[in-house]
Amino acid sequence: MHQRIVVKLGTSVLTGGTPHLDRAHMVELVRQCAGLHRQGRDVILCTSGAIAAGRERLGFPDLPATVAAKQMLAAVGQSRLMLVWERLFEIYGLHVAQMLLTRADVMDRHRFLNARDALLTLLEHRIVPIINENDAVATAEIKVGDNDNLSALVALLAEADLLILLTDQPGLFTADPRTDPAAELIPEVETIDERLHALAGSSVTGLGVGGMTTKLQAADIARRAGADVVIAAGHAPDVIARLAAGEAVGTRFPALETPLDSRKRWIFAGPSLRGRLVVDAGAARALRDAGSSLLPAGIHAVEGDFERGDTVLILGPERDEVGRGIARYDRADLERIKGYRSEQIEARLGYAYGPVAIHRNDLILV
Ligand code: GLU
């Protein structure tokens, strides 16, 4: 049985496709969450709808399509949204807490641990964390951008064992159900591959940001972190309660059997990847098959800009992603030691941080 459950509610679920927050449906969702809470389980809500609530509150103003206007709507709407959640959870005698995150809060190891501690402390005190992106301050660089990916980061932070992505579709289909009558619901997905990504296309629902593509990305992150993931319809009767009881609803992505350990989860989840190391075939093989660290000798090209300690992408000779990891040298250093044996690092740079470019413990294969 799942003990710690992240429920992600898309804007389409909260508004029912209208321009207004559907409070009647929100009560219904809270009732189900309260039921899980009563069973002794931990519930975390990841809520969208701030921008929609802001629009509603201001009477649907005509605004320029600027980032600042959206941030204004989010700032107005977030407190409205929170007020509604707070009142609804109060009906069931439950305390809630607001946490607004951006990618910056998981990029830096200290902030990651800090956010995790805050989240775990709330759960320990049986308070329901209600999370959204901090849209009012999130710039392009630190924005997660959609609440699907945000909810996956939350699942990872909270070490959740179930992530429920509620949307306006019953799940993932073999084709677009709006145009293809032969489309069938896929009940379970073992591997998230190119074919599936193509299937998900870039379907976007009315008011929200994410479509199926961001849901697949979210599923991929969360299952590597050890959580089962389900995409299901937010308006299906008792959907949260039924999923938590183990019923097969929607499309399920079982957790990977050997989830990444905590540090590796962070590498996988966190940083936006500003750098790329292209490695030769021998190095790619050593990483994949022999569990080796990445040595400067195996690096063929260094791309992008990054500092020592940043997470970088590792690409094979065909530019296929081999993995990602934390660079022990910055871009300029690697540029000078790539292709050289580790004993030569000090002579080339005048200093050395050790023989490896990326240590095995700081590296995950994809
Ligand atoms: N954070 C946005 C909001 O609350 C929603 C993002 C999304 O729908 O994925 O309005």
mmCIF file of C-alpha atoms and ligand atoms in Angstrom:
data_model
loop_
_atom_site.group_PDB
_atom_site.id
_atom_site.type_symbol
_atom_site.label_atom_id
_atom_site.label_comp_id
_atom_site.label_asym_id
_atom_site.label_seq_id
_atom_site.Cartn_x
_atom_site.Cartn_y
_atom_site.Cartn_z
ATOM 1 C CA MET A 1 0.000 0.000 0.000
ATOM 2 C CA HIS A 2 1.243 3.460 -0.821
ATOM 3 C CA GLN A 3 2.143 5.535 2.176
ATOM 4 C CA ARG A 4 3.119 8.900 0.725
ATOM 5 C CA ILE A 5 1.055 10.233 -2.134
ATOM 6 C CA VAL A 6 1.567 13.323 -4.271
ATOM 7 C CA VAL A 7 -1.629 14.444 -6.017
ATOM 8 C CA LYS A 8 -1.102 16.822 -8.914
ATOM 9 C CA LEU A 9 -4.148 18.803 -9.962
ATOM 10 C CA GLY A 10 -4.020 20.463 -13.339
ATOM 11 C CA THR A 11 -5.803 23.702 -14.098
ATOM 12 C CA SER A 12 -8.254 21.782 -16.268
ATOM 13 C CA VAL A 13 -9.213 19.667 -13.261
ATOM 14 C CA LEU A 14 -9.681 22.676 -10.994
ATOM 15 C CA THR A 15 -11.720 24.683 -13.474
ATOM 16 C CA GLY A 16 -13.488 21.847 -15.289
ATOM 17 C CA GLY A 17 -12.542 23.627 -18.501
ATOM 18 C CA THR A 18 -14.357 26.840 -17.478
ATOM 19 C CA PRO A 19 -12.608 30.131 -16.644
ATOM 20 C CA HIS A 20 -13.578 29.715 -12.970
ATOM 21 C CA LEU A 21 -12.276 27.592 -10.124
ATOM 22 C CA ASP A 22 -14.778 24.801 -9.667
ATOM 23 C CA ARG A 23 -15.136 24.928 -5.888
ATOM 24 C CA ALA A 24 -17.675 22.129 -5.778
ATOM 25 C CA HIS A 25 -15.201 19.806 -7.423
ATOM 26 C CA MET A 26 -12.378 21.054 -5.230
ATOM 27 C CA VAL A 27 -14.389 20.028 -2.126
ATOM 28 C CA GLU A 28 -14.779 16.625 -3.642
ATOM 29 C CA LEU A 29 -11.013 16.278 -4.174
ATOM 30 C CA VAL A 30 -10.314 17.480 -0.636
ATOM 31 C CA ARG A 31 -12.782 14.942 0.759
ATOM 32 C CA GLN A 32 -10.812 12.154 -0.905
ATOM 33 C CA CYS A 33 -7.465 13.521 0.301
ATOM 34 C CA ALA A 34 -8.847 13.799 3.826
ATOM 35 C CA GLY A 35 -9.877 10.150 3.604
ATOM 36 C CA LEU A 36 -6.290 9.115 2.862
ATOM 37 C CA HIS A 37 -5.035 11.332 5.638
ATOM 38 C CA ARG A 38 -7.399 9.601 8.066
ATOM 39 C CA GLN A 39 -5.933 6.263 7.054
ATOM 40 C CA GLY A 40 -2.594 7.549 8.306
ATOM 41 C CA ARG A 41 -1.142 8.231 4.882
ATOM 42 C CA ASP A 42 0.742 11.338 3.850
ATOM 43 C CA VAL A 43 -0.861 13.503 1.201
ATOM 44 C CA ILE A 44 0.867 16.287 -0.690
ATOM 45 C CA LEU A 45 -1.059 18.446 -3.107
ATOM 46 C CA CYS A 46 0.554 20.019 -6.115
ATOM 47 C CA THR A 47 -1.902 22.604 -7.333
ATOM 48 C CA SER A 48 -2.111 24.623 -10.517
ATOM 49 C CA GLY A 49 -4.683 27.308 -11.059
ATOM 50 C CA ALA A 50 -2.957 30.397 -9.659
ATOM 51 C CA ILE A 51 -3.040 32.223 -12.953
ATOM 52 C CA ALA A 52 -6.616 31.125 -13.622
ATOM 53 C CA ALA A 53 -7.633 32.291 -10.133
ATOM 54 C CA GLY A 54 -5.904 35.642 -10.694
ATOM 55 C CA ARG A 55 -7.776 36.171 -13.935
ATOM 56 C CA GLU A 56 -11.034 35.320 -12.236
ATOM 57 C CA ARG A 57 -10.332 37.613 -9.284
ATOM 58 C CA LEU A 58 -9.494 40.605 -11.470
ATOM 59 C CA GLY A 59 -12.526 40.101 -13.668
ATOM 60 C CA PHE A 60 -10.721 38.762 -16.740
ATOM 61 C CA PRO A 61 -8.766 41.887 -17.634
ATOM 62 C CA ASP A 62 -7.354 42.476 -21.074
ATOM 63 C CA LEU A 63 -3.612 42.151 -20.529
ATOM 64 C CA PRO A 64 -0.598 42.129 -22.798
ATOM 65 C CA ALA A 65 0.924 38.691 -23.266
ATOM 66 C CA THR A 66 3.981 39.551 -21.188
ATOM 67 C CA VAL A 67 5.725 37.528 -18.524
ATOM 68 C CA ALA A 68 5.130 40.359 -16.051
ATOM 69 C CA ALA A 69 1.370 40.278 -16.658
ATOM 70 C CA LYS A 70 1.316 36.526 -16.022
ATOM 71 C CA GLN A 71 3.375 36.991 -12.904
ATOM 72 C CA MET A 72 0.905 39.589 -11.713
ATOM 73 C CA LEU A 73 -1.984 37.178 -12.271
ATOM 74 C CA ALA A 74 -0.107 34.429 -10.460
ATOM 75 C CA ALA A 75 0.630 36.721 -7.512
ATOM 76 C CA VAL A 76 -3.027 37.748 -7.209
ATOM 77 C CA GLY A 77 -4.303 34.255 -7.836
ATOM 78 C CA GLN A 78 -1.974 32.264 -5.608
ATOM 79 C CA SER A 79 -3.353 33.726 -2.394
ATOM 80 C CA ARG A 80 -6.921 33.255 -3.628
ATOM 81 C CA LEU A 81 -6.177 29.682 -4.534
ATOM 82 C CA MET A 82 -4.606 29.049 -1.163
ATOM 83 C CA LEU A 83 -7.561 30.635 0.622
ATOM 84 C CA VAL A 84 -9.900 28.207 -1.092
ATOM 85 C CA TRP A 85 -7.753 25.181 -0.247
ATOM 86 C CA GLU A 86 -7.308 26.325 3.325
ATOM 87 C CA ARG A 87 -11.069 26.662 3.855
ATOM 88 C CA LEU A 88 -11.848 23.353 2.239
ATOM 89 C CA PHE A 89 -9.299 21.400 4.260
ATOM 90 C CA GLU A 90 -10.572 23.116 7.385
ATOM 91 C CA ILE A 91 -13.919 21.383 6.894
ATOM 92 C CA TYR A 92 -12.065 18.155 7.640
ATOM 93 C CA GLY A 93 -10.058 19.646 10.486
ATOM 94 C CA LEU A 94 -6.810 19.511 8.537
ATOM 95 C CA HIS A 95 -3.987 22.025 8.528
ATOM 96 C CA VAL A 96 -2.383 23.023 5.271
ATOM 97 C CA ALA A 97 0.872 24.759 4.425
ATOM 98 C CA GLN A 98 1.867 26.598 1.295
ATOM 99 C CA MET A 99 5.210 25.877 -0.352
ATOM 100 C CA LEU A 100 6.168 27.747 -3.508
ATOM 101 C CA LEU A 101 9.134 26.297 -5.322
ATOM 102 C CA THR A 102 11.230 26.994 -8.375
ATOM 103 C CA ARG A 103 13.897 24.896 -9.998
ATOM 104 C CA ALA A 104 16.493 26.917 -8.138
ATOM 105 C CA ASP A 105 15.263 25.249 -4.947
ATOM 106 C CA VAL A 106 16.365 21.860 -6.160
ATOM 107 C CA MET A 107 19.393 22.875 -8.230
ATOM 108 C CA ASP A 108 21.630 23.677 -5.331
ATOM 109 C CA ARG A 109 22.362 20.785 -3.013
ATOM 110 C CA HIS A 110 21.834 22.848 0.147
ATOM 111 C CA ARG A 111 18.529 24.233 -0.980
ATOM 112 C CA PHE A 112 17.453 20.786 -2.071
ATOM 113 C CA LEU A 113 18.131 19.385 1.389
ATOM 114 C CA ASN A 114 16.466 22.390 2.969
ATOM 115 C CA ALA A 115 13.301 22.086 0.911
ATOM 116 C CA ARG A 116 13.238 18.377 1.660
ATOM 117 C CA ASP A 117 13.545 18.971 5.396
ATOM 118 C CA ALA A 118 10.716 21.500 5.330
ATOM 119 C CA LEU A 119 8.481 19.119 3.415
ATOM 120 C CA LEU A 120 9.247 16.153 5.649
ATOM 121 C CA THR A 121 8.692 18.233 8.783
ATOM 122 C CA LEU A 122 5.236 19.263 7.563
ATOM 123 C CA LEU A 123 4.367 15.627 6.949
ATOM 124 C CA GLU A 124 5.694 14.609 10.323
ATOM 125 C CA HIS A 125 3.277 17.094 11.864
ATOM 126 C CA ARG A 126 0.429 15.749 9.748
ATOM 127 C CA ILE A 127 0.084 19.007 7.842
ATOM 128 C CA VAL A 128 -0.907 18.825 4.184
ATOM 129 C CA PRO A 129 1.691 20.611 2.024
ATOM 130 C CA ILE A 130 0.127 22.464 -0.884
ATOM 131 C CA ILE A 131 2.700 23.212 -3.522
ATOM 132 C CA ASN A 132 2.827 25.348 -6.615
ATOM 133 C CA GLU A 133 5.571 26.937 -8.629
ATOM 134 C CA ASN A 134 6.577 30.387 -7.408
ATOM 135 C CA ASP A 135 5.404 31.859 -10.686
ATOM 136 C CA ALA A 136 5.663 35.485 -9.552
ATOM 137 C CA VAL A 137 9.444 35.313 -9.238
ATOM 138 C CA ALA A 138 10.414 32.438 -11.507
ATOM 139 C CA THR A 139 12.526 33.622 -14.410
ATOM 140 C CA ALA A 140 13.077 31.469 -17.472
ATOM 141 C CA GLU A 141 16.325 30.035 -16.065
ATOM 142 C CA ILE A 142 14.870 28.835 -12.794
ATOM 143 C CA LYS A 143 11.373 27.972 -13.898
ATOM 144 C CA VAL A 144 10.227 24.393 -13.904
ATOM 145 C CA GLY A 145 7.514 25.683 -16.212
ATOM 146 C CA ASP A 146 4.792 23.135 -15.760
ATOM 147 C CA ASN A 147 3.310 21.528 -12.714
ATOM 148 C CA ASP A 148 3.722 18.010 -14.083
ATOM 149 C CA ASN A 149 7.489 18.247 -13.802
ATOM 150 C CA LEU A 150 7.128 20.205 -10.562
ATOM 151 C CA SER A 151 5.042 17.423 -9.029
ATOM 152 C CA ALA A 152 7.698 14.883 -10.026
ATOM 153 C CA LEU A 153 10.344 16.953 -8.265
ATOM 154 C CA VAL A 154 8.065 17.086 -5.246
ATOM 155 C CA ALA A 155 7.615 13.305 -5.321
ATOM 156 C CA LEU A 156 11.371 12.987 -5.427
ATOM 157 C CA LEU A 157 11.961 15.511 -2.644
ATOM 158 C CA ALA A 158 9.346 13.917 -0.417
ATOM 159 C CA GLU A 159 10.416 10.353 -1.264
ATOM 160 C CA ALA A 160 6.815 9.646 -2.198
ATOM 161 C CA ASP A 161 5.766 6.194 -3.375
ATOM 162 C CA LEU A 162 2.835 7.301 -5.526
ATOM 163 C CA LEU A 163 2.380 10.271 -7.842
ATOM 164 C CA ILE A 164 -1.130 10.824 -9.198
ATOM 165 C CA LEU A 165 -1.311 13.173 -12.178
ATOM 166 C CA LEU A 166 -4.921 14.227 -12.539
ATOM 167 C CA THR A 167 -5.989 15.763 -15.795
ATOM 168 C CA ASP A 168 -8.951 16.083 -18.167
ATOM 169 C CA GLN A 169 -8.075 12.830 -19.972
ATOM 170 C CA PRO A 170 -8.611 9.306 -18.610
ATOM 171 C CA GLY A 171 -4.973 8.472 -19.319
ATOM 172 C CA LEU A 172 -2.594 7.874 -22.188
ATOM 173 C CA PHE A 173 -4.108 6.509 -25.399
ATOM 174 C CA THR A 174 -2.736 4.561 -28.357
ATOM 175 C CA ALA A 175 -3.823 7.491 -30.567
ATOM 176 C CA ASP A 176 -5.507 10.851 -30.103
ATOM 177 C CA PRO A 177 -8.980 9.925 -28.799
ATOM 178 C CA ARG A 178 -10.428 13.213 -30.039
ATOM 179 C CA THR A 179 -9.709 12.357 -33.653
ATOM 180 C CA ASP A 180 -9.273 8.586 -33.747
ATOM 181 C CA PRO A 181 -12.252 6.462 -32.617
ATOM 182 C CA ALA A 182 -10.013 3.373 -32.481
ATOM 183 C CA ALA A 183 -7.822 4.948 -29.797
ATOM 184 C CA GLU A 184 -7.485 2.761 -26.707
ATOM 185 C CA LEU A 185 -6.390 3.574 -23.193
ATOM 186 C CA ILE A 186 -2.946 2.180 -22.306
ATOM 187 C CA PRO A 187 -3.369 0.673 -18.835
ATOM 188 C CA GLU A 188 0.311 0.203 -18.035
ATOM 189 C CA VAL A 189 3.601 1.506 -19.394
ATOM 190 C CA GLU A 190 6.824 -0.388 -18.719
ATOM 191 C CA THR A 191 9.253 1.712 -20.747
ATOM 192 C CA ILE A 192 9.027 5.322 -21.708
ATOM 193 C CA ASP A 193 10.581 5.361 -25.161
ATOM 194 C CA GLU A 194 10.617 7.504 -28.280
ATOM 195 C CA ARG A 195 7.492 5.849 -29.620
ATOM 196 C CA LEU A 196 5.573 6.817 -26.524
ATOM 197 C CA HIS A 197 6.854 10.382 -26.645
ATOM 198 C CA ALA A 198 5.713 10.606 -30.247
ATOM 199 C CA LEU A 199 2.322 9.274 -29.193
ATOM 200 C CA ALA A 200 2.021 11.852 -26.461
ATOM 201 C CA GLY A 201 2.785 14.505 -29.037
ATOM 202 C CA SER A 202 2.339 17.948 -27.668
ATOM 203 C CA SER A 203 -1.289 17.697 -26.677
ATOM 204 C CA VAL A 204 -2.138 20.714 -24.587
ATOM 205 C CA THR A 205 -5.256 21.151 -22.541
ATOM 206 C CA GLY A 206 -7.228 24.385 -22.401
ATOM 207 C CA LEU A 207 -5.904 26.549 -19.579
ATOM 208 C CA GLY A 208 -2.997 24.544 -18.230
ATOM 209 C CA VAL A 209 0.573 24.382 -19.398
ATOM 210 C CA GLY A 210 1.305 20.692 -19.610
ATOM 211 C CA GLY A 211 0.096 18.145 -22.090
ATOM 212 C CA MET A 212 0.914 14.451 -22.211
ATOM 213 C CA THR A 213 4.548 15.214 -23.058
ATOM 214 C CA THR A 214 5.250 16.883 -19.736
ATOM 215 C CA LYS A 215 3.354 14.086 -18.014
ATOM 216 C CA LEU A 216 5.706 11.535 -19.541
ATOM 217 C CA GLN A 217 8.711 13.571 -18.427
ATOM 218 C CA ALA A 218 7.231 13.710 -14.945
ATOM 219 C CA ALA A 219 6.515 9.987 -14.939
ATOM 220 C CA ASP A 220 10.093 9.286 -15.993
ATOM 221 C CA ILE A 221 11.576 11.339 -13.155
ATOM 222 C CA ALA A 222 9.210 10.063 -10.477
ATOM 223 C CA ARG A 223 9.525 6.365 -11.295
ATOM 224 C CA ARG A 224 13.309 6.612 -11.241
ATOM 225 C CA ALA A 225 12.914 8.133 -7.809
ATOM 226 C CA GLY A 226 10.959 5.068 -6.736
ATOM 227 C CA ALA A 227 7.350 6.223 -7.077
ATOM 228 C CA ASP A 228 4.545 4.557 -9.003
ATOM 229 C CA VAL A 229 2.931 7.092 -11.293
ATOM 230 C CA VAL A 230 -0.636 7.223 -12.585
ATOM 231 C CA ILE A 231 -2.234 9.545 -15.124
ATOM 232 C CA ALA A 232 -5.992 9.621 -14.639
ATOM 233 C CA ALA A 233 -9.064 11.784 -15.078
ATOM 234 C CA GLY A 234 -9.594 14.242 -12.252
ATOM 235 C CA HIS A 235 -13.338 14.094 -12.676
ATOM 236 C CA ALA A 236 -13.653 10.320 -12.454
ATOM 237 C CA PRO A 237 -15.685 9.539 -9.318
ATOM 238 C CA ASP A 238 -13.531 8.828 -6.258
ATOM 239 C CA VAL A 239 -10.446 8.684 -8.452
ATOM 240 C CA ILE A 240 -7.904 9.499 -5.726
ATOM 241 C CA ALA A 241 -9.448 7.140 -3.205
ATOM 242 C CA ARG A 242 -9.689 4.320 -5.741
ATOM 243 C CA LEU A 243 -6.106 4.739 -6.923
ATOM 244 C CA ALA A 244 -4.848 4.815 -3.377
ATOM 245 C CA ALA A 245 -6.792 1.620 -2.702
ATOM 246 C CA GLY A 246 -4.857 -0.023 -5.533
ATOM 247 C CA GLU A 247 -7.583 -0.042 -8.165
ATOM 248 C CA ALA A 248 -6.433 0.060 -11.789
ATOM 249 C CA VAL A 249 -7.558 3.434 -13.107
ATOM 250 C CA GLY A 250 -5.969 5.403 -15.943
ATOM 251 C CA THR A 251 -2.427 4.747 -17.159
ATOM 252 C CA ARG A 252 0.052 3.386 -14.660
ATOM 253 C CA PHE A 253 3.862 3.621 -14.758
ATOM 254 C CA PRO A 254 5.324 1.262 -12.165
ATOM 255 C CA ALA A 255 8.275 2.528 -10.163
ATOM 256 C CA LEU A 256 11.658 1.285 -11.329
ATOM 257 C CA GLU A 257 12.882 -1.572 -9.223
ATOM 258 C CA THR A 258 16.179 -0.060 -8.256
ATOM 259 C CA PRO A 259 15.440 3.578 -7.636
ATOM 260 C CA LEU A 260 18.292 6.049 -7.619
ATOM 261 C CA ASP A 261 19.739 6.843 -4.239
ATOM 262 C CA SER A 262 19.115 10.243 -2.772
ATOM 263 C CA ARG A 263 22.176 11.990 -4.155
ATOM 264 C CA LYS A 264 21.641 10.599 -7.613
ATOM 265 C CA ARG A 265 18.007 11.595 -7.533
ATOM 266 C CA TRP A 266 19.160 15.112 -7.034
ATOM 267 C CA ILE A 267 21.531 14.942 -9.973
ATOM 268 C CA PHE A 268 18.757 13.630 -12.129
ATOM 269 C CA ALA A 269 16.125 16.085 -11.033
ATOM 270 C CA GLY A 270 17.909 19.234 -10.473
ATOM 271 C CA PRO A 271 19.977 21.427 -12.516
ATOM 272 C CA SER A 272 19.232 22.734 -15.923
ATOM 273 C CA LEU A 273 21.991 21.274 -18.024
ATOM 274 C CA ARG A 274 24.200 24.005 -19.388
ATOM 275 C CA GLY A 275 27.150 21.875 -20.410
ATOM 276 C CA ARG A 276 27.748 18.818 -22.543
ATOM 277 C CA LEU A 277 30.695 16.471 -22.712
ATOM 278 C CA VAL A 278 30.996 14.407 -25.844
ATOM 279 C CA VAL A 279 32.920 11.234 -25.074
ATOM 280 C CA ASP A 280 34.510 8.661 -27.358
ATOM 281 C CA ALA A 281 33.165 5.157 -27.886
ATOM 282 C CA GLY A 282 35.620 3.583 -25.439
ATOM 283 C CA ALA A 283 34.648 5.959 -22.649
ATOM 284 C CA ALA A 284 30.918 5.491 -23.360
ATOM 285 C CA ARG A 285 31.394 1.742 -23.082
ATOM 286 C CA ALA A 286 33.412 2.039 -19.875
ATOM 287 C CA LEU A 287 30.697 4.189 -18.314
ATOM 288 C CA ARG A 288 27.864 1.951 -19.415
ATOM 289 C CA ASP A 289 29.367 -1.492 -18.921
ATOM 290 C CA ALA A 290 32.251 -1.243 -16.510
ATOM 291 C CA GLY A 291 30.873 1.210 -13.964
ATOM 292 C CA SER A 292 33.844 3.523 -14.441
ATOM 293 C CA SER A 293 34.241 7.197 -13.710
ATOM 294 C CA LEU A 294 34.669 9.561 -16.659
ATOM 295 C CA LEU A 295 38.330 10.439 -17.215
ATOM 296 C CA PRO A 296 39.538 13.473 -19.171
ATOM 297 C CA ALA A 297 41.183 11.097 -21.642
ATOM 298 C CA GLY A 298 37.778 9.883 -22.849
ATOM 299 C CA ILE A 299 36.403 13.362 -23.514
ATOM 300 C CA HIS A 300 36.312 14.330 -27.129
ATOM 301 C CA ALA A 301 34.552 17.726 -26.995
ATOM 302 C CA VAL A 302 33.380 20.183 -24.361
ATOM 303 C CA GLU A 303 30.298 22.279 -25.103
ATOM 304 C CA GLY A 304 28.252 24.939 -23.364
ATOM 305 C CA ASP A 305 29.288 26.893 -20.345
ATOM 306 C CA PHE A 306 29.493 25.413 -16.877
ATOM 307 C CA GLU A 307 31.272 25.682 -13.572
ATOM 308 C CA ARG A 308 32.937 23.045 -11.486
ATOM 309 C CA GLY A 309 30.095 21.380 -9.543
ATOM 310 C CA ASP A 310 27.487 21.886 -12.275
ATOM 311 C CA THR A 311 25.624 18.945 -13.720
ATOM 312 C CA VAL A 312 26.438 18.254 -17.346
ATOM 313 C CA LEU A 313 25.119 15.944 -20.006
ATOM 314 C CA ILE A 314 27.366 13.157 -21.224
ATOM 315 C CA LEU A 315 26.891 12.381 -24.901
ATOM 316 C CA GLY A 316 28.272 9.417 -26.804
ATOM 317 C CA PRO A 317 30.046 9.713 -30.154
ATOM 318 C CA GLU A 318 26.650 9.612 -31.909
ATOM 319 C CA ARG A 319 25.435 12.358 -29.545
ATOM 320 C CA ASP A 320 23.164 9.903 -27.801
ATOM 321 C CA GLU A 321 22.739 10.671 -24.112
ATOM 322 C CA VAL A 322 24.891 8.348 -22.025
ATOM 323 C CA GLY A 323 24.094 9.973 -18.716
ATOM 324 C CA ARG A 324 24.595 13.039 -16.618
ATOM 325 C CA GLY A 325 26.860 13.901 -13.791
ATOM 326 C CA ILE A 326 28.579 16.545 -11.735
ATOM 327 C CA ALA A 327 31.709 17.970 -13.355
ATOM 328 C CA ARG A 328 34.798 18.172 -11.152
ATOM 329 C CA TYR A 329 36.369 20.741 -13.496
ATOM 330 C CA ASP A 330 34.849 23.752 -15.197
ATOM 331 C CA ARG A 331 34.522 24.238 -18.902
ATOM 332 C CA ALA A 332 37.830 26.022 -19.453
ATOM 333 C CA ASP A 333 39.771 23.394 -17.492
ATOM 334 C CA LEU A 334 38.175 20.492 -19.317
ATOM 335 C CA GLU A 335 38.877 22.159 -22.599
ATOM 336 C CA ARG A 336 42.572 22.022 -21.696
ATOM 337 C CA ILE A 337 42.740 18.519 -20.282
ATOM 338 C CA LYS A 338 40.345 16.677 -22.604
ATOM 339 C CA GLY A 339 42.075 13.803 -24.351
ATOM 340 C CA TYR A 340 44.941 13.822 -21.825
ATOM 341 C CA ARG A 341 45.820 11.176 -19.282
ATOM 342 C CA SER A 342 44.923 12.004 -15.684
ATOM 343 C CA GLU A 343 48.587 12.161 -14.618
ATOM 344 C CA GLN A 344 48.988 15.109 -16.961
ATOM 345 C CA ILE A 345 46.221 17.238 -15.420
ATOM 346 C CA GLU A 346 48.430 19.043 -12.951
ATOM 347 C CA ALA A 347 51.083 19.838 -15.535
ATOM 348 C CA ARG A 348 48.469 21.248 -17.901
ATOM 349 C CA LEU A 349 46.480 23.297 -15.400
ATOM 350 C CA GLY A 350 48.976 23.982 -12.661
ATOM 351 C CA TYR A 351 46.594 22.323 -10.194
ATOM 352 C CA ALA A 352 44.319 19.315 -10.042
ATOM 353 C CA TYR A 353 41.056 18.395 -8.335
ATOM 354 C CA GLY A 354 41.747 14.700 -8.795
ATOM 355 C CA PRO A 355 42.047 12.279 -11.685
ATOM 356 C CA VAL A 356 38.426 12.151 -12.877
ATOM 357 C CA ALA A 357 36.265 14.562 -14.831
ATOM 358 C CA ILE A 358 33.101 13.063 -13.352
ATOM 359 C CA HIS A 359 33.254 10.615 -10.490
ATOM 360 C CA ARG A 360 31.201 7.447 -10.629
ATOM 361 C CA ASN A 361 29.269 8.443 -7.502
ATOM 362 C CA ASP A 362 28.256 11.722 -9.107
ATOM 363 C CA LEU A 363 27.012 10.132 -12.278
ATOM 364 C CA ILE A 364 23.845 8.498 -13.490
ATOM 365 C CA LEU A 365 23.367 6.600 -16.701
ATOM 366 C CA VAL A 366 20.285 7.240 -18.765
HETATM 367 N N1 GLU B 1 1.847 27.189 -11.880
HETATM 368 C C1 GLU B 1 0.794 27.496 -12.806
HETATM 369 C C2 GLU B 1 -0.432 28.052 -12.081
HETATM 370 O O1 GLU B 1 -0.625 27.783 -10.926
HETATM 371 C C3 GLU B 1 0.316 26.291 -13.576
HETATM 372 C C4 GLU B 1 1.327 25.500 -14.312
HETATM 373 C C5 GLU B 1 0.662 24.285 -14.967
HETATM 374 O O2 GLU B 1 -0.546 24.296 -15.211
HETATM 375 O O3 GLU B 1 1.352 23.291 -15.214
HETATM 376 O O4 GLU B 1 -1.222 28.759 -12.652
#
